[in-house]
């Protein structure tokens, strides 16, 4: 199948996943993955549904946040609920993320935000699509309304970006025209950046399921995407994404804070 056809398959599968998402909104934690991270029964139900349906319909291996899977080669990548803590707290900033990665490059991306009534999609060579409608390329935001997405201050042990560095980065960004906004969801940050709601965003997560769908969407929208060092993004890296100017300012601010911590 071509990328366009594979996106159509993913959208059909996500239709049912959105029903599970809406019916389970507010579900309580059911499994602790670390002292500060958990999953709900809805995470597992959505991932199981998407995993089984994509496997049957396309024969392509799958990796998901909750149950693992293929770590290389062509693979579907699933985050059944990005922003699970938001989901459990009935905060609408949460999303279903699905992408298809070939040679470590996303070629299909889908971010569904059912509680916001938005589904963002793209396939290799397409523009950004919002609820199926092509969107114009990204434009720079006015200094008066430009925001930068910053998904979380929570830092796992031995994180590349520890809490103090993140706090200093937030402080530096507050002094720039890019007003920081903490959403609690990498997928929402990247989707908002692709739509031009945020001028830019940073993901400190190294997990492919957090980043790959949004990377595809921002690229399709004409944005700049790199890792946090300014190099080409690849799985296993964080993400800096946005318009050309906002990306440059965000990346240079990250570099400045890093140097001050060395």
XYZ file of C-alpha atoms in Angstrom:
262
model
C 0.000 0.000 0.000
C 1.049 3.596 -0.554
C 1.312 6.070 2.328
C -2.053 7.659 1.476
C -3.777 4.260 1.650
C -2.038 3.360 4.890
C -3.224 6.628 6.440
C -6.791 5.748 5.427
C -6.426 2.399 7.203
C -5.056 4.095 10.318
C -7.935 6.580 10.345
C -10.524 3.796 10.125
C -8.896 2.013 13.047
C -8.692 5.222 15.105
C -12.421 5.846 14.576
C -13.152 3.006 16.990
C -10.280 3.984 19.286
C -11.823 7.434 19.696
C -15.014 5.820 20.989
C -13.017 3.927 23.625
C -11.180 7.152 24.490
C -14.377 9.170 25.005
C -16.188 6.425 26.918
C -13.208 5.975 29.264
C -12.355 9.639 29.818
C -11.472 10.150 33.474
C -10.436 6.520 34.087
C -8.406 5.944 37.235
C -4.791 4.736 37.213
C -4.602 0.948 37.053
C -0.901 0.204 36.662
C 2.114 2.124 37.973
C 4.995 2.177 35.486
C 7.248 4.295 37.725
C 6.732 6.333 40.907
C 5.431 9.233 38.785
C 3.974 7.487 35.725
C 0.941 5.264 35.293
C -1.419 3.755 32.748
C -5.172 3.225 32.849
C -7.199 0.290 31.580
C -8.208 2.530 28.678
C -4.556 2.904 27.585
C -4.301 -0.874 27.291
C -7.689 -1.249 25.579
C -6.933 1.377 22.936
C -3.453 0.060 22.243
C -4.704 -3.519 21.992
C -7.388 -2.471 19.503
C -5.095 -0.397 17.297
C -2.277 -2.939 17.472
C -4.429 -5.893 16.464
C -6.324 -4.082 13.714
C -3.263 -2.505 12.083
C -1.441 -5.826 12.245
C -4.278 -7.701 10.576
C -5.062 -5.046 7.967
C -1.518 -4.165 6.907
C 0.798 -6.946 8.110
C 3.246 -4.293 9.340
C 4.871 -4.768 12.773
C 3.777 -2.494 15.627
C 5.407 -0.862 18.642
C 3.279 0.702 21.358
C 3.990 2.512 24.596
C 2.259 -0.037 26.793
C 3.191 -3.377 25.207
C 6.397 -2.707 23.271
C 7.066 -4.384 19.932
C 9.227 -3.747 16.863
C 12.169 -1.452 17.622
C 13.570 -1.185 14.097
C 12.523 -1.443 10.475
C 9.179 -0.374 9.044
C 6.698 -0.210 11.924
C 3.532 1.351 13.184
C 4.054 3.421 16.321
C 1.230 3.864 18.844
C 0.723 6.019 21.906
C -2.826 5.081 22.934
C -3.232 8.054 25.275
C -0.571 10.732 25.210
C -1.094 12.745 28.371
C -2.524 9.932 30.495
C -2.325 12.016 33.693
C -4.428 14.679 31.960
C -6.863 12.018 30.738
C -7.338 10.590 34.233
C -7.871 14.091 35.648
C -10.458 14.879 32.928
C -8.156 17.463 31.375
C -8.858 17.556 27.590
C -5.181 18.047 26.684
C -4.604 14.439 25.665
C -4.429 12.572 22.374
C -4.172 9.313 20.456
C -0.953 9.184 18.417
C -0.328 6.832 15.490
C 2.472 6.977 12.942
C 4.194 4.804 10.393
C 7.984 4.933 10.440
C 10.153 3.747 7.540
C 13.972 3.870 7.798
C 13.529 5.872 11.040
C 11.517 8.524 9.163
C 7.778 9.082 9.731
C 5.808 8.726 6.494
C 2.310 8.752 8.046
C 1.222 10.753 11.070
C -2.103 10.930 12.908
C -2.894 12.856 16.079
C -6.456 12.602 17.334
C -7.622 15.005 20.056
C -11.216 13.800 20.490
C -12.051 16.185 23.325
C -10.972 19.153 21.205
C -12.762 17.864 18.102
C -9.550 17.787 16.056
C -7.814 15.086 14.055
C -4.547 16.060 12.389
C -3.116 13.839 9.675
C -0.405 13.795 7.042
C 1.269 11.315 4.737
C 4.502 11.552 2.801
C 4.183 14.422 0.295
C 0.885 15.789 1.661
C 0.127 19.080 3.390
C -1.112 19.065 6.960
C -4.744 17.975 7.098
C -7.053 19.054 9.945
C -10.295 17.076 10.024
C -9.499 16.135 6.439
C -9.014 19.694 5.198
C -5.643 20.816 3.756
C -4.015 23.624 5.724
C -1.836 26.493 4.458
C 1.865 26.428 5.335
C 2.926 27.771 8.721
C 3.589 31.476 9.108
C 5.480 33.334 11.811
C 3.295 34.470 14.713
C 3.047 38.036 15.977
C 5.245 38.776 19.010
C 2.020 39.574 20.842
C 0.552 36.061 20.575
C 3.486 33.661 20.015
C 3.644 30.745 22.459
C 6.053 27.862 22.954
C 4.820 24.442 24.075
C 6.643 22.835 26.984
C 5.001 19.530 27.783
C 6.265 18.722 31.271
C 8.522 19.630 34.166
C 8.553 16.024 35.415
C 11.953 14.402 34.922
C 12.769 10.699 35.210
C 15.960 9.724 37.022
C 19.120 10.287 34.937
C 17.181 12.404 32.420
C 19.226 14.334 29.873
C 17.322 17.465 30.888
C 17.059 17.478 34.703
C 14.534 19.591 36.595
C 16.867 22.517 37.266
C 17.766 22.848 33.590
C 14.082 22.800 32.651
C 13.280 25.467 35.243
C 16.080 27.682 33.927
C 14.905 27.143 30.356
C 11.376 28.159 31.321
C 12.741 31.294 32.963
C 14.785 32.210 29.885
C 11.833 31.617 27.555
C 9.587 33.770 29.729
C 11.925 36.671 28.991
C 11.633 36.056 25.243
C 8.609 36.714 23.052
C 7.821 32.976 23.133
C 5.551 32.676 26.155
C 5.837 29.137 27.596
C 2.733 26.998 27.966
C 2.905 23.655 29.838
C 0.269 21.277 28.445
C 1.295 17.899 29.848
C 1.186 16.264 26.393
C 3.949 16.105 23.800
C 1.405 15.101 21.163
C -0.751 18.144 21.856
C 2.305 20.426 21.799
C 3.400 19.154 18.395
C -0.157 19.271 17.041
C -0.581 22.860 18.236
C 2.762 23.730 16.636
C 1.728 22.139 13.331
C -1.480 24.220 13.402
C 0.377 27.444 14.238
C -1.255 27.770 17.663
C 2.233 27.498 19.160
C 5.164 29.112 17.394
C 7.366 26.254 18.560
C 7.603 23.450 21.091
C 10.183 21.249 22.748
C 9.842 17.578 23.656
C 12.426 16.223 26.074
C 11.047 12.711 25.652
C 13.293 10.237 23.806
C 10.356 7.899 23.128
C 9.390 7.361 19.502
C 5.690 6.993 20.406
C 5.638 10.504 21.901
C 7.336 12.214 18.976
C 7.032 10.553 15.577
C 3.416 11.433 14.709
C 3.953 15.094 15.610
C 7.255 15.244 13.737
C 5.393 14.137 10.596
C 2.659 16.740 11.131
C 5.007 19.685 11.696
C 7.079 18.751 8.656
C 3.918 18.511 6.534
C 2.935 21.983 7.768
C 6.255 23.405 6.572
C 7.854 23.726 9.998
C 11.444 23.091 11.047
C 12.110 19.919 13.051
C 15.384 18.914 14.717
C 16.507 17.135 17.829
C 17.409 19.196 20.908
C 20.994 19.606 19.667
C 19.865 21.038 16.320
C 20.647 17.877 14.358
C 18.279 15.859 12.186
C 15.596 14.223 14.306
C 15.727 10.457 14.670
C 13.965 8.000 16.987
C 15.463 8.055 20.462
C 15.868 11.840 20.447
C 13.873 14.740 21.807
C 12.349 17.289 19.442
C 12.523 21.017 18.801
C 9.907 22.059 16.236
C 8.342 25.255 14.959
C 8.482 28.037 12.454
C 11.953 28.965 11.281
C 12.338 31.973 13.578
C 10.693 30.441 16.635
C 12.684 27.231 16.202
C 15.924 29.220 16.022
C 15.140 31.173 19.192
C 14.030 28.080 21.109
C 17.073 26.055 20.043
C 19.505 28.864 20.868
C 17.896 29.279 24.293
C 18.278 25.552 24.975
C 21.955 25.763 23.951
C 22.498 28.793 26.217
C 20.984 27.068 29.247
C 22.928 23.888 28.539
C 26.210 25.811 28.443
C 25.405 27.498 31.744
C 24.868 24.067 33.329
C 28.096 22.520 31.949
